[in-house]
C-alpha cells in the first residue's frame, strides 16, 4: 500500500514539474518576444498596456482620487475628462480586457486605494461566469509589468497552465510584429486618464449569447463582497453599459446577478436596465460605446454617483 501511495505522489509531482516547466517556458518565450516587438504586438494594445500605465500613475498619486475598475466597458465607455472637471480630483480609468478577470482587475490596484478615494467598480456580466479567474489574455497584462504576477493565486496558475492550446496561440501572436495592425485599438489611443480616446462610430456587431457567459459562479460574488467590506474607500458598484438586444438575451442571467448581489448586501447602485442602451450607441461590441455615447454615459454616471452619495 505504501509503495502504491508513493507512486501516486511521485506521479503527481512529475506532472506538476512538467506543467510548471511548460508554463514557465512558454511564458518566458512570449515575454521575450513581446519585449522584442514592444509597441507592435498583442501585449501592447490599449486593453493590455493600460493597467501598467495606471499602476504607475496610482503609485505616484498622493491626493484623493477617483478610480474606475472594470473591463473595456470602462476604457471604451467613459470620457474621464468630464469626471475630472466635475470632481476636481485625479481620475484613473483602469479599464482593460474583461478576460483579465474581475479578481485580477481589483487585485492589481487595491493596494493604492485609500479612505479618501472614490472607487467605481463596473464588472461586466461575463465576469460573473467563466472569466472571473481570467483567461490566457491575462498573460498579456502580466507581460507589461512582472509585478502583477504576485497577485496570481496557485489555483489561477493551474487554470491558466491547463489552457495549453491557447498558450501556443499566444506564443505565435507574440512573435508577430504586425499584430497591432490587425486590431482596432492601439496603445496610442489611450489618453492621460486611461480612456481609449480615438474617434469611434457605430458598426454592425453580433449581440452576446448565453454561451459566452456560461453558468454563474459563486467566487465572483464572494470576492466582491470581501473587497467591498475591507476597502476603506467609498465604493460604488455600477452595472455595465450593454446594448439592449444583448440585455434582453441575457436578461435572466442579469436578473440573477442583481438578485445575488442584493442578497449579499452589495447591490448595483442603480437598476441594470438603466444602462441597457440602443444598439446604435455602440461601436463594435455590445460593451464598447461610440465616442459620443461614451460622453453621454459619463454624464449619466456623474448624475447617478452624486444621487447615490446624497442618499447616504
CSV table of C-alpha atoms in Angstrom, one decimal:
chain,number,residue,atom,x,y,z
A,1,UNK,CA,0.0,0.0,0.0
A,2,UNK,CA,2.8,2.4,0.9
A,3,UNK,CA,4.5,1.7,-2.4
A,4,UNK,CA,1.3,2.5,-4.3
A,5,UNK,CA,0.8,5.8,-2.4
A,6,UNK,CA,4.5,6.7,-3.1
A,7,UNK,CA,4.0,6.0,-6.8
A,8,UNK,CA,0.9,8.2,-6.8
A,9,UNK,CA,2.8,11.0,-5.1
A,10,UNK,CA,5.7,10.7,-7.4
A,11,UNK,CA,3.4,10.8,-10.5
A,12,UNK,CA,1.7,13.9,-9.1
A,13,UNK,CA,5.0,15.6,-8.5
A,14,UNK,CA,6.2,14.7,-12.0
A,15,UNK,CA,3.0,16.1,-13.6
A,16,UNK,CA,3.4,19.3,-11.6
A,17,UNK,CA,7.0,19.7,-12.6
A,18,UNK,CA,6.2,19.1,-16.3
A,19,UNK,CA,3.3,21.5,-16.3
A,20,UNK,CA,5.3,24.1,-14.3
A,21,UNK,CA,8.2,23.9,-16.7
A,22,UNK,CA,5.9,24.1,-19.7
A,23,UNK,CA,4.1,27.1,-18.2
A,24,UNK,CA,7.3,29.0,-17.3
A,25,UNK,CA,8.9,28.1,-20.6
A,26,UNK,CA,6.1,29.4,-22.8
A,27,UNK,CA,5.7,32.5,-20.5
A,28,UNK,CA,9.4,33.3,-20.8
A,29,UNK,CA,9.3,32.8,-24.6
A,30,UNK,CA,6.2,35.1,-25.1
A,31,UNK,CA,7.6,37.7,-22.7
A,32,UNK,CA,10.9,37.9,-24.6
A,33,UNK,CA,9.1,38.1,-27.9
A,34,UNK,CA,6.8,40.7,-26.6
A,35,UNK,CA,9.7,42.8,-25.3
A,36,UNK,CA,11.5,42.4,-28.7
A,37,UNK,CA,8.4,43.8,-30.5
A,38,UNK,CA,7.5,46.4,-28.0
A,39,UNK,CA,4.8,48.6,-29.3
A,40,UNK,CA,3.9,46.2,-32.1
A,41,UNK,CA,2.4,43.1,-30.6
A,42,UNK,CA,-0.7,41.9,-28.7
A,43,UNK,CA,0.8,42.8,-25.3
A,44,UNK,CA,1.0,46.5,-26.3
A,45,UNK,CA,-2.6,47.2,-27.4
A,46,UNK,CA,-4.7,49.6,-25.3
A,47,UNK,CA,-6.6,46.8,-23.5
A,48,UNK,CA,-3.4,45.2,-22.2
A,49,UNK,CA,-0.9,48.1,-21.5
A,50,UNK,CA,-3.4,50.3,-19.6
A,51,UNK,CA,-3.1,48.5,-16.2
A,52,UNK,CA,0.7,49.1,-16.1
A,53,UNK,CA,0.3,52.7,-17.1
A,54,UNK,CA,-2.4,53.3,-14.5
A,55,UNK,CA,-0.4,51.5,-11.8
A,56,UNK,CA,2.5,53.9,-12.4
A,57,UNK,CA,0.1,56.9,-12.0
A,58,UNK,CA,-1.5,55.5,-8.9
A,59,UNK,CA,1.8,54.8,-7.2
A,60,UNK,CA,2.8,58.5,-7.7
A,61,UNK,CA,-0.6,59.9,-6.6
A,62,UNK,CA,-0.8,61.2,-3.0
A,63,UNK,CA,-4.1,63.0,-3.1
A,64,UNK,CA,-7.7,61.8,-3.0
A,65,UNK,CA,-8.7,60.4,-6.3
A,66,UNK,CA,-11.5,58.6,-8.3
A,67,UNK,CA,-10.6,55.2,-9.6
A,68,UNK,CA,-12.7,53.2,-12.1
A,69,UNK,CA,-12.2,49.5,-12.1
A,70,UNK,CA,-13.6,47.5,-15.0
A,71,UNK,CA,-13.1,46.0,-18.4
A,72,UNK,CA,-13.1,47.5,-21.8
A,73,UNK,CA,-16.6,48.6,-21.0
A,74,UNK,CA,-14.9,51.3,-18.9
A,75,UNK,CA,-11.9,52.0,-21.2
A,76,UNK,CA,-14.2,52.3,-24.3
A,77,UNK,CA,-17.1,53.8,-22.4
A,78,UNK,CA,-16.1,56.9,-20.5
A,79,UNK,CA,-14.9,60.4,-21.0
A,80,UNK,CA,-12.8,60.8,-17.8
A,81,UNK,CA,-12.1,64.5,-18.6
A,82,UNK,CA,-15.7,65.2,-17.6
A,83,UNK,CA,-15.2,63.3,-14.3
A,84,UNK,CA,-12.1,65.4,-13.6
A,85,UNK,CA,-13.8,68.6,-14.3
A,86,UNK,CA,-16.8,67.7,-12.1
A,87,UNK,CA,-15.0,66.3,-9.1
A,88,UNK,CA,-11.7,68.2,-9.3
A,89,UNK,CA,-9.6,65.2,-8.4
A,90,UNK,CA,-7.3,62.9,-10.3
A,91,UNK,CA,-9.2,60.3,-12.4
A,92,UNK,CA,-7.8,56.8,-13.1
A,93,UNK,CA,-9.7,54.7,-15.6
A,94,UNK,CA,-8.0,51.3,-15.2
A,95,UNK,CA,-10.3,49.6,-17.8
A,96,UNK,CA,-8.8,46.7,-19.6
A,97,UNK,CA,-9.8,43.4,-21.2
A,98,UNK,CA,-12.7,41.7,-19.3
A,99,UNK,CA,-10.9,38.4,-19.9
A,100,UNK,CA,-8.2,39.5,-17.4
A,101,UNK,CA,-10.8,38.5,-14.9
A,102,UNK,CA,-12.6,40.5,-12.2
A,103,UNK,CA,-10.4,39.2,-9.4
A,104,UNK,CA,-7.2,40.5,-11.1
A,105,UNK,CA,-8.7,43.8,-12.1
A,106,UNK,CA,-9.3,44.5,-8.5
A,107,UNK,CA,-6.2,42.9,-7.0
A,108,UNK,CA,-3.8,44.9,-9.3
A,109,UNK,CA,-4.9,48.2,-7.9
A,110,UNK,CA,-6.3,47.6,-4.4
A,111,UNK,CA,-3.1,48.5,-2.6
A,112,UNK,CA,-3.3,52.0,-4.0
A,113,UNK,CA,-6.8,52.8,-2.6
A,114,UNK,CA,-7.2,54.9,0.4
A,115,UNK,CA,-10.1,56.0,2.7
A,116,UNK,CA,-10.4,59.4,0.9
A,117,UNK,CA,-10.8,57.8,-2.5
A,118,UNK,CA,-13.9,57.1,-4.6
A,119,UNK,CA,-13.9,53.7,-6.3
A,120,UNK,CA,-16.4,52.9,-9.1
A,121,UNK,CA,-16.4,49.1,-9.9
A,122,UNK,CA,-18.1,48.2,-13.2
A,123,UNK,CA,-18.0,44.4,-13.6
A,124,UNK,CA,-19.1,43.0,-16.9
A,125,UNK,CA,-21.8,40.3,-16.8
A,126,UNK,CA,-19.4,37.8,-18.4
A,127,UNK,CA,-17.1,38.1,-15.3
A,128,UNK,CA,-19.7,36.5,-13.1
A,129,UNK,CA,-19.3,33.4,-15.1
A,130,UNK,CA,-16.4,31.6,-16.7
A,131,UNK,CA,-13.9,34.5,-17.0
A,132,UNK,CA,-13.8,35.6,-13.3
A,133,UNK,CA,-10.4,34.0,-12.9
A,134,UNK,CA,-9.2,35.3,-16.3
A,135,UNK,CA,-8.1,33.6,-19.4
A,136,UNK,CA,-4.7,33.5,-21.1
A,137,UNK,CA,-5.4,37.1,-22.2
A,138,UNK,CA,-4.4,37.8,-18.6
A,139,UNK,CA,-0.9,36.8,-19.5
A,140,UNK,CA,-0.7,39.7,-22.0
A,141,UNK,CA,-1.2,42.0,-19.0
A,142,UNK,CA,1.4,40.1,-16.9
A,143,UNK,CA,4.0,40.8,-19.5
A,144,UNK,CA,3.6,44.5,-19.3
A,145,UNK,CA,4.5,44.6,-15.6
A,146,UNK,CA,6.0,41.5,-13.9
A,147,UNK,CA,5.0,42.9,-10.5
A,148,UNK,CA,1.4,41.8,-11.4
A,149,UNK,CA,2.4,38.2,-11.2
A,150,UNK,CA,2.4,38.3,-7.4
A,151,UNK,CA,-1.4,38.6,-7.5
A,152,UNK,CA,-1.8,35.2,-9.2
A,153,UNK,CA,-3.1,32.5,-6.9
A,154,UNK,CA,-2.0,28.9,-7.3
A,155,UNK,CA,-5.5,28.0,-8.5
A,156,UNK,CA,-5.3,30.7,-11.2
A,157,UNK,CA,-1.9,29.5,-12.3
A,158,UNK,CA,-3.2,25.9,-12.6
A,159,UNK,CA,-6.2,27.1,-14.7
A,160,UNK,CA,-4.0,29.2,-17.0
A,161,UNK,CA,-1.5,26.4,-17.5
A,162,UNK,CA,-4.2,23.9,-18.4
A,163,UNK,CA,-5.2,26.0,-21.5
A,164,UNK,CA,-2.1,24.8,-23.4
A,165,UNK,CA,-3.7,25.3,-26.8
A,166,UNK,CA,-4.3,29.0,-26.0
A,167,UNK,CA,-0.8,29.3,-24.8
A,168,UNK,CA,0.5,28.1,-28.1
A,169,UNK,CA,-1.7,30.6,-29.9
A,170,UNK,CA,-0.4,33.3,-27.5
A,171,UNK,CA,3.2,32.4,-28.3
A,172,UNK,CA,2.5,32.7,-32.0
A,173,UNK,CA,0.8,36.1,-31.6
A,174,UNK,CA,3.7,37.4,-29.5
A,175,UNK,CA,6.1,36.5,-32.3
A,176,UNK,CA,4.1,38.5,-34.9
A,177,UNK,CA,5.4,42.1,-35.1
A,178,UNK,CA,2.5,43.2,-37.3
A,179,UNK,CA,-0.2,42.1,-34.8
A,180,UNK,CA,-1.2,45.6,-33.7
A,181,UNK,CA,-2.1,46.5,-37.2
A,182,UNK,CA,-4.7,43.8,-37.2
A,183,UNK,CA,-6.6,45.3,-34.2
A,184,UNK,CA,-9.0,48.2,-33.8
A,185,UNK,CA,-7.0,49.6,-30.9
A,186,UNK,CA,-3.5,50.9,-30.3
A,187,UNK,CA,-1.8,52.0,-27.1
A,188,UNK,CA,-1.5,55.4,-28.8
A,189,UNK,CA,-5.3,55.7,-28.5
A,190,UNK,CA,-5.0,56.0,-24.6
A,191,UNK,CA,-5.3,59.4,-23.1
A,192,UNK,CA,-3.8,60.5,-19.8
A,193,UNK,CA,-6.8,59.1,-17.8
A,194,UNK,CA,-6.8,55.7,-19.3
A,195,UNK,CA,-9.7,56.2,-21.7
A,196,UNK,CA,-9.5,54.9,-25.3
A,197,UNK,CA,-9.9,58.3,-26.8
A,198,UNK,CA,-9.9,57.6,-30.6
A,199,UNK,CA,-13.0,58.5,-32.7
A,200,UNK,CA,-15.5,55.6,-32.7
A,201,UNK,CA,-18.6,55.3,-34.8
A,202,UNK,CA,-21.2,52.6,-34.8
A,203,UNK,CA,-20.5,49.5,-36.8
A,204,UNK,CA,-22.6,46.3,-37.1
A,205,UNK,CA,-21.9,43.6,-34.4
A,206,UNK,CA,-23.5,40.4,-33.1
A,207,UNK,CA,-25.3,40.5,-29.8
A,208,UNK,CA,-24.0,38.4,-26.9
A,209,UNK,CA,-25.4,34.9,-26.3
A,210,UNK,CA,-25.7,33.0,-23.1
A,211,UNK,CA,-23.0,30.5,-24.1
A,212,UNK,CA,-20.4,33.4,-24.0
A,213,UNK,CA,-21.1,33.8,-20.3
A,214,UNK,CA,-21.6,30.2,-19.1
A,215,UNK,CA,-23.1,29.4,-15.7
A,216,UNK,CA,-22.8,31.9,-12.9
A,217,UNK,CA,-20.0,31.1,-10.3
A,218,UNK,CA,-20.1,31.8,-6.6
A,219,UNK,CA,-16.5,33.0,-6.5
A,220,UNK,CA,-17.1,36.5,-8.1
A,221,UNK,CA,-19.8,37.3,-5.6
A,222,UNK,CA,-17.7,36.2,-2.6
A,223,UNK,CA,-14.7,38.2,-3.9
A,224,UNK,CA,-16.7,41.4,-4.5
A,225,UNK,CA,-18.4,41.1,-1.1
A,226,UNK,CA,-15.0,40.6,0.6
A,227,UNK,CA,-13.4,43.5,-1.3
A,228,UNK,CA,-16.1,46.0,-0.5
A,229,UNK,CA,-16.0,45.0,3.2
A,230,UNK,CA,-12.3,45.6,3.5
A,231,UNK,CA,-11.9,48.6,1.2
A,232,UNK,CA,-11.7,51.8,3.1
A,233,UNK,CA,-12.6,53.9,0.1
A,234,UNK,CA,-16.1,54.9,-0.8
A,235,UNK,CA,-17.0,52.1,-3.2
A,236,UNK,CA,-19.9,52.1,-5.7
A,237,UNK,CA,-20.9,49.1,-7.7
A,238,UNK,CA,-22.3,50.1,-11.1
A,239,UNK,CA,-23.8,47.9,-13.8
A,240,UNK,CA,-22.0,47.8,-17.1
A,241,UNK,CA,-23.4,49.6,-20.2
A,242,UNK,CA,-24.7,47.0,-22.7
A,243,UNK,CA,-26.6,47.0,-25.9
A,244,UNK,CA,-30.3,46.5,-25.5
A,245,UNK,CA,-30.5,43.4,-27.7
A,246,UNK,CA,-27.8,41.6,-25.7
A,247,UNK,CA,-29.5,42.7,-22.5
A,248,UNK,CA,-32.8,41.0,-23.5
A,249,UNK,CA,-30.9,37.8,-24.4
A,250,UNK,CA,-29.1,37.8,-21.1
A,251,UNK,CA,-31.9,39.2,-19.0
A,252,UNK,CA,-32.5,36.1,-16.9
A,253,UNK,CA,-28.8,35.8,-16.1
A,254,UNK,CA,-28.5,39.6,-15.4
A,255,UNK,CA,-31.5,39.4,-13.0
A,256,UNK,CA,-29.8,36.5,-11.2
A,257,UNK,CA,-26.6,38.6,-10.8
A,258,UNK,CA,-28.6,41.5,-9.5
A,259,UNK,CA,-30.5,39.4,-7.0
A,260,UNK,CA,-27.4,37.7,-5.7
A,261,UNK,CA,-25.6,41.0,-5.2
A,262,UNK,CA,-28.7,42.3,-3.4
A,263,UNK,CA,-28.9,39.3,-1.1
A,264,UNK,CA,-25.2,39.8,-0.2
A,265,UNK,CA,-25.8,43.4,0.7
A,266,UNK,CA,-23.7,44.8,-2.2
A,267,UNK,CA,-26.4,45.7,-4.8
A,268,UNK,CA,-25.8,47.5,-8.0
A,269,UNK,CA,-26.3,51.2,-7.3
A,270,UNK,CA,-28.9,51.6,-10.0
A,271,UNK,CA,-31.3,49.3,-11.9
A,272,UNK,CA,-29.4,47.4,-14.6
A,273,UNK,CA,-31.9,48.3,-17.3
A,274,UNK,CA,-30.9,52.0,-16.9
A,275,UNK,CA,-27.6,51.1,-18.7
A,276,UNK,CA,-29.2,49.0,-21.5
A,277,UNK,CA,-28.9,51.3,-24.5
A,278,UNK,CA,-29.9,51.2,-28.2
A,279,UNK,CA,-27.5,49.2,-30.4
A,280,UNK,CA,-26.8,52.4,-32.4
A,281,UNK,CA,-24.9,53.8,-29.5
A,282,UNK,CA,-22.3,51.1,-29.5
A,283,UNK,CA,-19.1,50.7,-31.5
A,284,UNK,CA,-18.1,47.2,-32.4
A,285,UNK,CA,-19.4,45.1,-29.5
A,286,UNK,CA,-22.3,45.4,-27.0
A,287,UNK,CA,-19.9,46.7,-24.3
A,288,UNK,CA,-18.0,49.3,-26.4
A,289,UNK,CA,-19.6,52.7,-26.8
A,290,UNK,CA,-19.1,55.2,-29.7
A,291,UNK,CA,-17.3,58.3,-28.8
A,292,UNK,CA,-20.5,60.4,-28.5
A,293,UNK,CA,-22.2,57.8,-26.4
A,294,UNK,CA,-19.2,57.5,-24.0
A,295,UNK,CA,-19.7,61.2,-23.2
A,296,UNK,CA,-23.4,60.6,-22.5
A,297,UNK,CA,-22.7,57.6,-20.3
A,298,UNK,CA,-20.2,59.6,-18.3
A,299,UNK,CA,-22.8,62.3,-17.7
A,300,UNK,CA,-25.2,59.7,-16.5
A,301,UNK,CA,-22.6,58.1,-14.2
A,302,UNK,CA,-21.9,61.5,-12.6
A,303,UNK,CA,-25.6,62.1,-12.0
A,304,UNK,CA,-26.1,58.6,-10.6
A,305,UNK,CA,-23.0,58.7,-8.4
A,306,UNK,CA,-23.9,62.1,-6.9
A,307,UNK,CA,-27.5,60.9,-6.3
A,308,UNK,CA,-26.3,57.8,-4.6
A,309,UNK,CA,-23.9,59.7,-2.2
A,310,UNK,CA,-26.6,62.3,-1.5
A,311,UNK,CA,-28.8,59.5,-0.2
A,312,UNK,CA,-26.1,58.0,2.1
